[in-house]
Tab-separated table of C-alpha atoms and ligand atoms in Angstrom:
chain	number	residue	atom	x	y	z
A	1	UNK	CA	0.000	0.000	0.000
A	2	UNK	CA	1.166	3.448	-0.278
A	3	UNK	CA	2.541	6.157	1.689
A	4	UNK	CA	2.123	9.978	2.280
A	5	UNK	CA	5.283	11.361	0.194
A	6	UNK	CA	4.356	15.271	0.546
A	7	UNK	CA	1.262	17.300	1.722
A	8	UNK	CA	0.771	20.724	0.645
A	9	UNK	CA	-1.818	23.789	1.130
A	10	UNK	CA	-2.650	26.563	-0.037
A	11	UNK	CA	-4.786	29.639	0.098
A	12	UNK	CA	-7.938	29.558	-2.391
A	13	UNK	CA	-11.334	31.368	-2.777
A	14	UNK	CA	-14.766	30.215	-1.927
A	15	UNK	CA	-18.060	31.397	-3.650
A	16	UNK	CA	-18.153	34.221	-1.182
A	17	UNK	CA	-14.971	35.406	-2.168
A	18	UNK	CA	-13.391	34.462	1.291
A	19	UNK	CA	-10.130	32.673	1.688
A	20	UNK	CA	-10.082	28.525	2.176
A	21	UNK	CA	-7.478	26.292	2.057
A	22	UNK	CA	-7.157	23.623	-0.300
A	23	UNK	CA	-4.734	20.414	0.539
A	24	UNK	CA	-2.634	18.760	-2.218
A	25	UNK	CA	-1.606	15.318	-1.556
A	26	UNK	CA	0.905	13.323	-2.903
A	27	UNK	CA	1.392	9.406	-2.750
A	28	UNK	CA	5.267	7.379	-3.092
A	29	UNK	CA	3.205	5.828	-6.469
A	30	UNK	CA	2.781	9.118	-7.706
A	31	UNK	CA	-1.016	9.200	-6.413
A	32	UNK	CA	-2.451	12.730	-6.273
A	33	UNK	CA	-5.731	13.949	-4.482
A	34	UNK	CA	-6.614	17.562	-4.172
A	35	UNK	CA	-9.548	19.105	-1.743
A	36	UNK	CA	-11.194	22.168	-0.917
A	37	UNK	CA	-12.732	23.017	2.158
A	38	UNK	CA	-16.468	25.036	2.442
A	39	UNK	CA	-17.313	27.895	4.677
A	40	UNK	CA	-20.985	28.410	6.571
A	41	UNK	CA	-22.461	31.946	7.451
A	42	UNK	CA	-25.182	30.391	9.236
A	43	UNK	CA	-22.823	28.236	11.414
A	44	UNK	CA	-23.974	26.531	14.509
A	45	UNK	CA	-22.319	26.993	18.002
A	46	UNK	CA	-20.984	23.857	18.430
A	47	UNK	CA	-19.566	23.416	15.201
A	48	UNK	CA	-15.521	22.406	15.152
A	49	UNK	CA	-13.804	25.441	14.796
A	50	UNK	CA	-12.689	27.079	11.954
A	51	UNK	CA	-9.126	28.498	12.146
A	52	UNK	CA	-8.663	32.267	10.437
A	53	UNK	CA	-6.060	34.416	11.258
A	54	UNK	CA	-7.639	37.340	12.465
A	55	UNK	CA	-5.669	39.535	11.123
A	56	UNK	CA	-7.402	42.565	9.790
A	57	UNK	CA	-4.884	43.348	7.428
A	58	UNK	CA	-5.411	40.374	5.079
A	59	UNK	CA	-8.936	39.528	3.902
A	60	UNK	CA	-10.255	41.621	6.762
A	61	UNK	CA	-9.194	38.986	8.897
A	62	UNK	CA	-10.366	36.251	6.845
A	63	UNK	CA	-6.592	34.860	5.910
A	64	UNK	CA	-6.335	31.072	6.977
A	65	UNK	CA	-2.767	31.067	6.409
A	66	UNK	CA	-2.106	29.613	9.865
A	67	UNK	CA	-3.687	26.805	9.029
A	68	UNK	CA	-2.379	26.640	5.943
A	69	UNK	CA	1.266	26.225	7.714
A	70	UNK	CA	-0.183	23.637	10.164
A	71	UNK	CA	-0.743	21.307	7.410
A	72	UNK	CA	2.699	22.181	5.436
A	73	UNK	CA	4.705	21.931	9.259
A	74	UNK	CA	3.316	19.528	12.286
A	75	UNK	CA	0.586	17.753	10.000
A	76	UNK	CA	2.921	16.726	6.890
A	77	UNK	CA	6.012	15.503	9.628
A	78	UNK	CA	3.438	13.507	11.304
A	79	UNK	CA	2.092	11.873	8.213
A	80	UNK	CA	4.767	11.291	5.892
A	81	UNK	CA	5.720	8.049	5.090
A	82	UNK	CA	2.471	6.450	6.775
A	83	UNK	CA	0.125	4.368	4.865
A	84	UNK	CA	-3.460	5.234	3.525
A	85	UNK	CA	-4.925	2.114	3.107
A	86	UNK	CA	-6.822	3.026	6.423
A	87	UNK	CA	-8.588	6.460	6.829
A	88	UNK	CA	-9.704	6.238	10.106
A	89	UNK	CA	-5.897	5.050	10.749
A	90	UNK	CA	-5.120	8.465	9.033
A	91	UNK	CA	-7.848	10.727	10.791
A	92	UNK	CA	-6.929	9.523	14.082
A	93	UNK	CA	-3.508	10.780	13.923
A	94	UNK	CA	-4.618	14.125	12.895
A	95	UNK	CA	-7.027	13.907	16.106
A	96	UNK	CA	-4.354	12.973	18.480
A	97	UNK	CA	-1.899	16.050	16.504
A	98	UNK	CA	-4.648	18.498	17.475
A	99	UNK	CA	-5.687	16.885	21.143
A	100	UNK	CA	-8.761	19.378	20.964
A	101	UNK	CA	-12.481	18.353	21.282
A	102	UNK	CA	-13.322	20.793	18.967
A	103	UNK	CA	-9.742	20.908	16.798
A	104	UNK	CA	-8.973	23.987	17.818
A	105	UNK	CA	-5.419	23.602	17.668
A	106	UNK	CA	-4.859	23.112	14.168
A	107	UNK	CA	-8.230	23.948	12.920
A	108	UNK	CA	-10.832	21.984	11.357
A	109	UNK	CA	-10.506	23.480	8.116
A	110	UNK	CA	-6.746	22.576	8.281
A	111	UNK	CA	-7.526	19.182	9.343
A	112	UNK	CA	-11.026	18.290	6.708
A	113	UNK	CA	-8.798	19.604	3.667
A	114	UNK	CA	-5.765	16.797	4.407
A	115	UNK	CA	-8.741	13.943	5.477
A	116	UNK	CA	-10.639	14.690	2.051
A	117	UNK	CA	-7.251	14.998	0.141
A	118	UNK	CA	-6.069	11.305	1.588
A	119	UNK	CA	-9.248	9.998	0.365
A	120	UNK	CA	-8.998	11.633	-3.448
A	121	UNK	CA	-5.048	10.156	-3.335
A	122	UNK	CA	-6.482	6.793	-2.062
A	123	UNK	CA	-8.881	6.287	-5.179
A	124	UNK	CA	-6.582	7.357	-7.255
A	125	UNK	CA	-3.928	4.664	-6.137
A	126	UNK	CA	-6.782	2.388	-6.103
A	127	UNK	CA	-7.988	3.834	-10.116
A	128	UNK	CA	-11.259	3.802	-8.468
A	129	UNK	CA	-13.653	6.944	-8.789
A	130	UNK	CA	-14.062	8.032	-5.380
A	131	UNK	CA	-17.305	7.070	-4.452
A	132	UNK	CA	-16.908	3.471	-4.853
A	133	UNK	CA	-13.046	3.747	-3.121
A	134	UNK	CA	-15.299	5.718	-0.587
A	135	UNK	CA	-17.346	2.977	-0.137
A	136	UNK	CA	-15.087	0.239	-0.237
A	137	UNK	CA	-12.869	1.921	2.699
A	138	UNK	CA	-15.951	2.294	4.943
A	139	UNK	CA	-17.740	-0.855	3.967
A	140	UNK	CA	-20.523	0.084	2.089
A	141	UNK	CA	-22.071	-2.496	-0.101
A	142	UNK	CA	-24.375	-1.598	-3.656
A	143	UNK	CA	-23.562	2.175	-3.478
A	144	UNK	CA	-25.837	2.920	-6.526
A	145	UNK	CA	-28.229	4.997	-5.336
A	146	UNK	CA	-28.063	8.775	-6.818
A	147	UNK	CA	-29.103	11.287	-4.280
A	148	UNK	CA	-32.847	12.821	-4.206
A	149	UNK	CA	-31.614	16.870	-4.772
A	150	UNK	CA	-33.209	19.128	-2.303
A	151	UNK	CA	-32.621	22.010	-4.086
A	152	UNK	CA	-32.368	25.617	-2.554
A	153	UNK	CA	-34.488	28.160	-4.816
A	154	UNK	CA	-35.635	30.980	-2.812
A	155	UNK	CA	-33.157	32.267	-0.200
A	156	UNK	CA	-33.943	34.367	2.740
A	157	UNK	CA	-32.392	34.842	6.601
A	158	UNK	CA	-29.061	35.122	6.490
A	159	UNK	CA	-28.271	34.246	3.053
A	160	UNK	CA	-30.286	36.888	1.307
A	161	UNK	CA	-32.236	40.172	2.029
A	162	UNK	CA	-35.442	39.262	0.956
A	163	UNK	CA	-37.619	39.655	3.961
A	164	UNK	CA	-38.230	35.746	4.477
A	165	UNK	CA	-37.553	34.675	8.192
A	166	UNK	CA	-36.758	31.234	7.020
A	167	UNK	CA	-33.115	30.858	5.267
A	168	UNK	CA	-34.106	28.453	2.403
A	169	UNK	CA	-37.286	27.135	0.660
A	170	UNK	CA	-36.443	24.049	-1.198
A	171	UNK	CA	-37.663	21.855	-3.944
A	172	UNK	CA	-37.958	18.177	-4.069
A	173	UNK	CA	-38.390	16.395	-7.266
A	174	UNK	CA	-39.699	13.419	-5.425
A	175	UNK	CA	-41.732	11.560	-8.430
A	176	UNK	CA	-39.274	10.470	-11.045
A	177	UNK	CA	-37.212	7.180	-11.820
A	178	UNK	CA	-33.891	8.592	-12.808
A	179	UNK	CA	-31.329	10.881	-11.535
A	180	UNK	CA	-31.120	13.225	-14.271
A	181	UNK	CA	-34.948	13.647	-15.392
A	182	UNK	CA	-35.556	14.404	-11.579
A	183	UNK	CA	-32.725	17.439	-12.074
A	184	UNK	CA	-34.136	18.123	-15.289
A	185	UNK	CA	-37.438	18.880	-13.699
A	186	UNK	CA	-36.102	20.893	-10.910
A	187	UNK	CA	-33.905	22.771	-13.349
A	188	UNK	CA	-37.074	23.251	-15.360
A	189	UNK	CA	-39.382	24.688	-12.199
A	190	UNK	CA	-36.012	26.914	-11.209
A	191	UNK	CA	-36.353	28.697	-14.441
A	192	UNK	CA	-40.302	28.866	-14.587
A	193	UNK	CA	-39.615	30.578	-11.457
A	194	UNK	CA	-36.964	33.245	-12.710
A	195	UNK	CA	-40.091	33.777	-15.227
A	196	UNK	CA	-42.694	34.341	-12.498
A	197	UNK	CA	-40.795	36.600	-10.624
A	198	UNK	CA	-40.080	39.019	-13.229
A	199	UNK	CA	-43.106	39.089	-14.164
A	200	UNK	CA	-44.232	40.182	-10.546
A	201	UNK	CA	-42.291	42.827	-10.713
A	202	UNK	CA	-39.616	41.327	-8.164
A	203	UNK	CA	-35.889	41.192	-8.410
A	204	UNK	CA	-33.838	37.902	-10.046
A	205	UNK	CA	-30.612	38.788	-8.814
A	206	UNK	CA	-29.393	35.716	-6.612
A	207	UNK	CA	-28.551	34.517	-3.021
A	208	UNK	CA	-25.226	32.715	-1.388
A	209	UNK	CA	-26.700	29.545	-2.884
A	210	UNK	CA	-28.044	30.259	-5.731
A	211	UNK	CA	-31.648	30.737	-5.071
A	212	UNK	CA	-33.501	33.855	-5.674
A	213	UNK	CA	-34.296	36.266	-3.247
A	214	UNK	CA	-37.303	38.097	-4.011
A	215	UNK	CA	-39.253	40.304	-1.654
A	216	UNK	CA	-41.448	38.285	0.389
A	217	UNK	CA	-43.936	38.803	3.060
A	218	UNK	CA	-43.905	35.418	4.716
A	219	UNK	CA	-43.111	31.841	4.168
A	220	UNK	CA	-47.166	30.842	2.365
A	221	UNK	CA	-46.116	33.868	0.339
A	222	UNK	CA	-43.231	31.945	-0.673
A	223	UNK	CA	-44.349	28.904	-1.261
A	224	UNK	CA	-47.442	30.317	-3.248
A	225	UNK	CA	-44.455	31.261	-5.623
A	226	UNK	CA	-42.634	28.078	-5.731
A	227	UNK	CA	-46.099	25.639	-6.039
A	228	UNK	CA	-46.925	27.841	-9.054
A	229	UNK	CA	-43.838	27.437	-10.887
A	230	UNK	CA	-43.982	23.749	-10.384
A	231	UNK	CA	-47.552	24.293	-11.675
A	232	UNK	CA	-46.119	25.795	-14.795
A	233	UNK	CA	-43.160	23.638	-15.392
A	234	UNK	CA	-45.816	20.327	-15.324
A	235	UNK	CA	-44.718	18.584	-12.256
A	236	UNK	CA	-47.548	19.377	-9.798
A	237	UNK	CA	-47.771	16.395	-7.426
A	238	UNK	CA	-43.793	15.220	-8.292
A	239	UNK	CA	-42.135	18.060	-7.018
A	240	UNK	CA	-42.665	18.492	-3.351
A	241	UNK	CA	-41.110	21.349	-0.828
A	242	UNK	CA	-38.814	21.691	2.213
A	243	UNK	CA	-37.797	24.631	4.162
A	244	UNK	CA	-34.737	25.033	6.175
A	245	UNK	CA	-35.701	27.188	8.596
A	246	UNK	CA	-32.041	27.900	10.465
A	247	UNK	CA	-34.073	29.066	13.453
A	248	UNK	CA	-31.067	29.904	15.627
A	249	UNK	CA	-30.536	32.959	13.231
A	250	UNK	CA	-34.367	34.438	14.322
A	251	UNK	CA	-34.050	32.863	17.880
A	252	UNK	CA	-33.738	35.255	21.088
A	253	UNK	CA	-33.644	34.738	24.921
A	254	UNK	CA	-36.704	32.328	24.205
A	255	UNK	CA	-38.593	33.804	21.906
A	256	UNK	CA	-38.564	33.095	17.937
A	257	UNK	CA	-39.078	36.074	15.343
A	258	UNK	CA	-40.685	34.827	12.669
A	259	UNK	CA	-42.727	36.154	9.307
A	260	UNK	CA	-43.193	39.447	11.643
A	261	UNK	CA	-44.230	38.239	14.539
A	262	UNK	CA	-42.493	37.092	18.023
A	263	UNK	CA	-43.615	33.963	19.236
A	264	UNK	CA	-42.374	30.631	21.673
A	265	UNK	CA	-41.107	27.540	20.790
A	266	UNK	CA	-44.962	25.905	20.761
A	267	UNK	CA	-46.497	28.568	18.745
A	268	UNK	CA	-43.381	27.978	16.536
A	269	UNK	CA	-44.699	24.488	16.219
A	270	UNK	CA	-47.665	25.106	15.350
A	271	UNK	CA	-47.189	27.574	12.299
A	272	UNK	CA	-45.280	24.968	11.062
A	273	UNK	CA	-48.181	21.755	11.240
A	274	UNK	CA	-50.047	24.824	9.801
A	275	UNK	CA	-48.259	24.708	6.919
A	276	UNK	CA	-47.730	21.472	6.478
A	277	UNK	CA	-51.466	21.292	5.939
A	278	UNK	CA	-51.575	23.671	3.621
A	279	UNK	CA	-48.531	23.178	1.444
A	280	UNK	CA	-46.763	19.651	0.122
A	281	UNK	CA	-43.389	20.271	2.651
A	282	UNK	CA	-41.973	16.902	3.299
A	283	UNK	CA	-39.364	18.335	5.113
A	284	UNK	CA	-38.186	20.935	7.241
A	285	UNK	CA	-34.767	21.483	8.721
A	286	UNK	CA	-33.590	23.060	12.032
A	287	UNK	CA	-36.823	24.557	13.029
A	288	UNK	CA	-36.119	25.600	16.623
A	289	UNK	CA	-32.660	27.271	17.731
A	290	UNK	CA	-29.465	25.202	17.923
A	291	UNK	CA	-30.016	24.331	21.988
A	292	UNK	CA	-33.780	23.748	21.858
A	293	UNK	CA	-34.078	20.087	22.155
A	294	UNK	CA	-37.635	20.706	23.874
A	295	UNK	CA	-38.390	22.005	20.507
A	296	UNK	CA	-37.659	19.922	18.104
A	297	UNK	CA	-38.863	17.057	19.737
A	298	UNK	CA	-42.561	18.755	19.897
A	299	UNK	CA	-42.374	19.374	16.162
A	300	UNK	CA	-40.651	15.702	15.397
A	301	UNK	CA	-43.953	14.186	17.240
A	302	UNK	CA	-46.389	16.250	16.063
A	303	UNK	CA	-45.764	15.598	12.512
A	304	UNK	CA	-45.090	12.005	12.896
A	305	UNK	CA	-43.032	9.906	10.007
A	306	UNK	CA	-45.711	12.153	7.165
A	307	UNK	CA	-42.776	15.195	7.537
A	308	UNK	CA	-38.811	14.787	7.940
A	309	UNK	CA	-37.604	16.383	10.816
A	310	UNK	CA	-33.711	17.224	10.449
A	311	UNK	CA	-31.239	18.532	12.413
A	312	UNK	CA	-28.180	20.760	11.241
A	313	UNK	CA	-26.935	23.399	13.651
A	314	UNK	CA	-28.616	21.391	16.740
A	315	UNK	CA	-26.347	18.297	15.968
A	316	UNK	CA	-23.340	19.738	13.689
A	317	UNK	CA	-22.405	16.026	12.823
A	318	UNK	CA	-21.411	15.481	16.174
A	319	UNK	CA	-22.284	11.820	17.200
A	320	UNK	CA	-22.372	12.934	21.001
A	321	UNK	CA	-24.718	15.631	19.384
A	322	UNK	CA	-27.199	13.044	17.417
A	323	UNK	CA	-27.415	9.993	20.603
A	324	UNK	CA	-29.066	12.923	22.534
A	325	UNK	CA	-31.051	13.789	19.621
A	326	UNK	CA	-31.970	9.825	19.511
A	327	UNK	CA	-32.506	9.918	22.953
A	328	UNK	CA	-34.981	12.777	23.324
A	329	UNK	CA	-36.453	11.566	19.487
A	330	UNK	CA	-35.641	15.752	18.827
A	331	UNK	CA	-35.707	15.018	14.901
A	332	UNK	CA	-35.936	11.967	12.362
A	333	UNK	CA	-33.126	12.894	9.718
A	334	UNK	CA	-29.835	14.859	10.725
A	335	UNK	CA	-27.787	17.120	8.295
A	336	UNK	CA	-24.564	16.081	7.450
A	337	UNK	CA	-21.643	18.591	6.600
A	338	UNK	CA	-17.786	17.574	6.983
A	339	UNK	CA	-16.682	20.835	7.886
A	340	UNK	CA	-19.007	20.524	10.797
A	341	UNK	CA	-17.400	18.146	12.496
A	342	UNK	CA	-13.709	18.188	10.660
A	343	UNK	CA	-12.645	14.126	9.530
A	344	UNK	CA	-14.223	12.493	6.663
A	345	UNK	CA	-14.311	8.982	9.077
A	346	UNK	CA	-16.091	11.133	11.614
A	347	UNK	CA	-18.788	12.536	9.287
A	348	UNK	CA	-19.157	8.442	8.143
A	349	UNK	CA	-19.837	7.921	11.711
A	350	UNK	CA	-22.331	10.434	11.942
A	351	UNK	CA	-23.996	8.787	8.958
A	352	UNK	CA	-23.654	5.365	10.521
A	353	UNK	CA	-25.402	6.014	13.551
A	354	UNK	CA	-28.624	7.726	11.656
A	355	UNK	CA	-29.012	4.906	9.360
A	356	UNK	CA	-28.402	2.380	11.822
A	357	UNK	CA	-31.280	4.240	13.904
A	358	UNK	CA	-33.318	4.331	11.042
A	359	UNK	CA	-33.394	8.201	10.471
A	360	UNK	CA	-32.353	9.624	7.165
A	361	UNK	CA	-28.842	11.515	6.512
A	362	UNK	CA	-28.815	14.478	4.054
A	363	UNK	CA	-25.388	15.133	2.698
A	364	UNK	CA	-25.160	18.991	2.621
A	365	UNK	CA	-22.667	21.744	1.075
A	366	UNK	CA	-22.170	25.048	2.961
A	367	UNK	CA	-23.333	28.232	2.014
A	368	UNK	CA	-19.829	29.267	0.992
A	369	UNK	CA	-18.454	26.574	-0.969
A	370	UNK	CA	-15.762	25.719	-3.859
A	371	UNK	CA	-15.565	23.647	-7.103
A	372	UNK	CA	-14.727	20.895	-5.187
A	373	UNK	CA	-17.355	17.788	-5.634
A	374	UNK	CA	-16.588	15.899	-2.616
A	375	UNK	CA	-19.911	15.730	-1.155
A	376	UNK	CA	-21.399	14.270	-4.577
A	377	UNK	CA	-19.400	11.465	-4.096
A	378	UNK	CA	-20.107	10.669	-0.277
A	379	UNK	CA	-23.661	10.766	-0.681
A	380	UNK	CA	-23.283	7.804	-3.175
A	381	UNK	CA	-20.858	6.013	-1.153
A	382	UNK	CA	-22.989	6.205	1.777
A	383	UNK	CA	-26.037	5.435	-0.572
A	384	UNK	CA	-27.524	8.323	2.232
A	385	UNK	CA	-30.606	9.121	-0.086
A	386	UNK	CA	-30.623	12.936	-0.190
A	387	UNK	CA	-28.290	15.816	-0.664
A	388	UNK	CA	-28.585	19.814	-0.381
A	389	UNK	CA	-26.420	21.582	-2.496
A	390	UNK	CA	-28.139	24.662	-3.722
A	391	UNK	CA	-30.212	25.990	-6.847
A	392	UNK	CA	-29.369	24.725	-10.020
A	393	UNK	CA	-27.251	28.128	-10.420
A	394	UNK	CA	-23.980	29.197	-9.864
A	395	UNK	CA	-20.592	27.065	-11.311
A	396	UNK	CA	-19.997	26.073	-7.369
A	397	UNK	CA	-23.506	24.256	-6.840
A	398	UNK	CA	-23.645	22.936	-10.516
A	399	UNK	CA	-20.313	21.027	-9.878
A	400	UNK	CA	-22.201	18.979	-7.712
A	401	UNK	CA	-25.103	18.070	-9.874
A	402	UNK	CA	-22.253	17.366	-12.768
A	403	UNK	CA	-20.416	15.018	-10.716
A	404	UNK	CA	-23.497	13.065	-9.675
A	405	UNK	CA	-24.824	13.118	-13.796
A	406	UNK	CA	-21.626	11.669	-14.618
A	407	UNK	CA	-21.368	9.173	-11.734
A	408	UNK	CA	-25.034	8.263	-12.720
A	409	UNK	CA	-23.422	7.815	-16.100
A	410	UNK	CA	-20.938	5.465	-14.914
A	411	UNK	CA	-23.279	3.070	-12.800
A	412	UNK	CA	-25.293	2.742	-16.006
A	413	UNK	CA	-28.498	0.374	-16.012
A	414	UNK	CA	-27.192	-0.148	-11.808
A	415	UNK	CA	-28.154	3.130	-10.951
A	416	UNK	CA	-31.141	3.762	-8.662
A	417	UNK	CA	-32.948	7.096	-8.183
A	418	UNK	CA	-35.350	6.895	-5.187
A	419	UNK	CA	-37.506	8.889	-3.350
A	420	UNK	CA	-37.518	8.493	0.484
A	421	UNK	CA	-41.417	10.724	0.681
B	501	PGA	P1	-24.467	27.555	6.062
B	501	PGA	O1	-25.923	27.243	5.539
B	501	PGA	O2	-23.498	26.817	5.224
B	501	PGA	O3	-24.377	29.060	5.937
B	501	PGA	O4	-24.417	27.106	7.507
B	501	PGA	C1	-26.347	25.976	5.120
B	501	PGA	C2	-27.383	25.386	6.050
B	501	PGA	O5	-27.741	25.994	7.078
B	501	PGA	O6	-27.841	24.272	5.815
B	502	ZN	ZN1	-29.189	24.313	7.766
């Protein structure tokens, strides 16, 4: 098996224009795997922590070069020469380097962009695309399921400044038998959308994730938008909707302001069952703050297996984070994002332990993200059923969809598009 011959990083851009660092790695065969690492806005409390310089000079303080010299000093001594036939192996080296709960030492980012870069210098050694090396190294049999797309079109809270309280209304071509047609038709209702909008007078121009941000009074108001471009596109009843609602942005000391109005966690509840009845959401994604377990679990009850109930910034990909959430049955699905937690062989563990506990895993991007495609491939290897990575807009979400056309490509007649609602 190989061995590390040279690691190095270097200072990139994401889609926000912010720095990131992207890890080259180099195998003794002459192996090479390259990553780049994504960037939230919307980031959750207990998320690993990101390492910037803070340095107000460079990038207003945005510079990661400090990280950048953690993986080309400490990181590269302590890895070179070892073997990468074993990620975990790999990933619990760079755990014991750092000797942080929350990697604070050498950074997340630092650490993600060398565990992602092993894995891309693995398949390569192995001349295997990297979702089936991916799911050979964690032992995942049949990976040939292709990803349902939730796919972000109108943007509000933090990513845009369009009035909506909730940060993303999504849709979810749920009724379809193939990978592709199901993008095709989301691709289709995107642009039916652009066309709706204009004519209503509103603005086109586009949020962090692609989406478009129009002015909108409240989330019905929103969704009236979105059910009649589905309407005009053809796909009523196979195209559904999901909201993330990244309540810990409109959350404070116990009250939630939401669509103009301050409520508590029940009432919270309760506008959303209120819309479930009214509109086809299937899902809906951090609806109460980040600490509000009492929350969540209302919501997760009250709408029962007919809505998904997932969990982003109240479990961060943190396994502690999700057996609590098990525990107190806060949610049914959790949101999975590497940079949350920092390893690729922790993220698979975070996966594990919602499958094996029969909730769903979405494989997500961040709101500032790169060209990289890493997350198309996981979600394959995995076979986790659903992914979030944006509108169909923007060359740093379309990457994603790419990679998963081609890889849908690959598996041929073996490839299985399924809806989970
Ligand atoms: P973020 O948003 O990357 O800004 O955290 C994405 C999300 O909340 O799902
Ligand atoms: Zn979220």
């Amino acid at each position: 098996m190989p061995v590390i011959q040279h690691l190095h990083a270097r200072q990139i851009l994401d889609s926000r224009g912010n720095p990131t660092i992207e890890v080259d790695c180099v195998l003794d065969d002459g192996s090479f795997g390259r990553a780049a690492v994504p960037s939230g806005a919307s980031t959750g409390s207990h998320e690993a922590l990101e390492l910037r310089d803070g340095n107000k000079v460079l990038y207003g303080g945005k510079s990661v070069l400090r990280a950048i010299q953690h993986v080309d000093g400490v990181i590269m001594k302590e890895l070179v020469g070892k073997g990468v036939d074993d990620q975990r192996a790999v990933d619990q080296k760079l755990l014991a380097l750092d000797g942080t709960s929350n990697k604070a030492t050498l950074g997340a980012n630092a650490i993600l962009g060398v565990s992602m870069a092993v894995c891309r210098a693995r398949a390569v050694s192995e001349r295997k695309p990297l979702w089936r090396s991916l799911a050979d190294q964690f032992g995942v049999e049949h990976p040939r399921q292709i990803p349902v797309p939730l796919m972000n079109v109108l943007n509000g809270g933090r990513h845009a400044d369009s009035g909506l309280s909730f940060q993303e209304c999504m849709i979810v071509p749920t009724g379809f038998d193939h990978f592709s047609d199901a993008l095709r038709a989301g691709v289709e209702t995107y642009h039916a959308l652009r066309r709706i909008l204009q004519k209503a007078g509103q603005v086109t121009a586009v949020g962090d994730e692609g989406g478009f941000a129009p002015r909108v009074s409240d989330a019905p108001h929103a969704f009236d938008f979105l059910l009649q471009a589905i309407a005009d596109a053809g796909y009523r009843d196979r195209i559904r909707l999901a909201i993330d609602a990244a309540a810990s942005e409109f959350y404070k000391d116990g009250s939630y302001t939401v669509d103009g109005r301050v409520i508590d966690r029940h009432a919270l509840s309760d506008y959303y069952v209120d819309l479930t009845k009214r509109f086809p959401l299937v899902s809906i994604e951090d609806s109460h703050s980040e600490d509000d377990w009492e929350g969540f679990a209302e919501l997760n009850k009250r709408t029962g297996s007919a809505v998904q109930c997932v969990g982003d910034d109240l479990y961060v990909t943190n396994v502690e984070r999700i057996k609590k959430g098990l525990d107190l049955r806060s949610t049914d699905a959790v949101l999975i994002k590497l940079n949350q937690i920092g390893t690729v062989s922790e993220t698979v563990d975070a996966v594990r332990l919602a499958q094996d506990s029969d909730w769903r895993a979405v494989i997500s991007h961040r709101s500032g993200e790169t060209e990289d495609t890493f997350i198309a491939h996981l979600a394959v290897a995995l076979r986790a059923g659903q992914i979030k990575t944006g509108a169909p807009c923007r060359g740093e979400r379309i990457c994603k969809y790419n990679e998963l056309l081609r890889i849908e490509e690959e598996l041929g007649k073996e490839a299985v598009y399924m809806s989970p609602f």
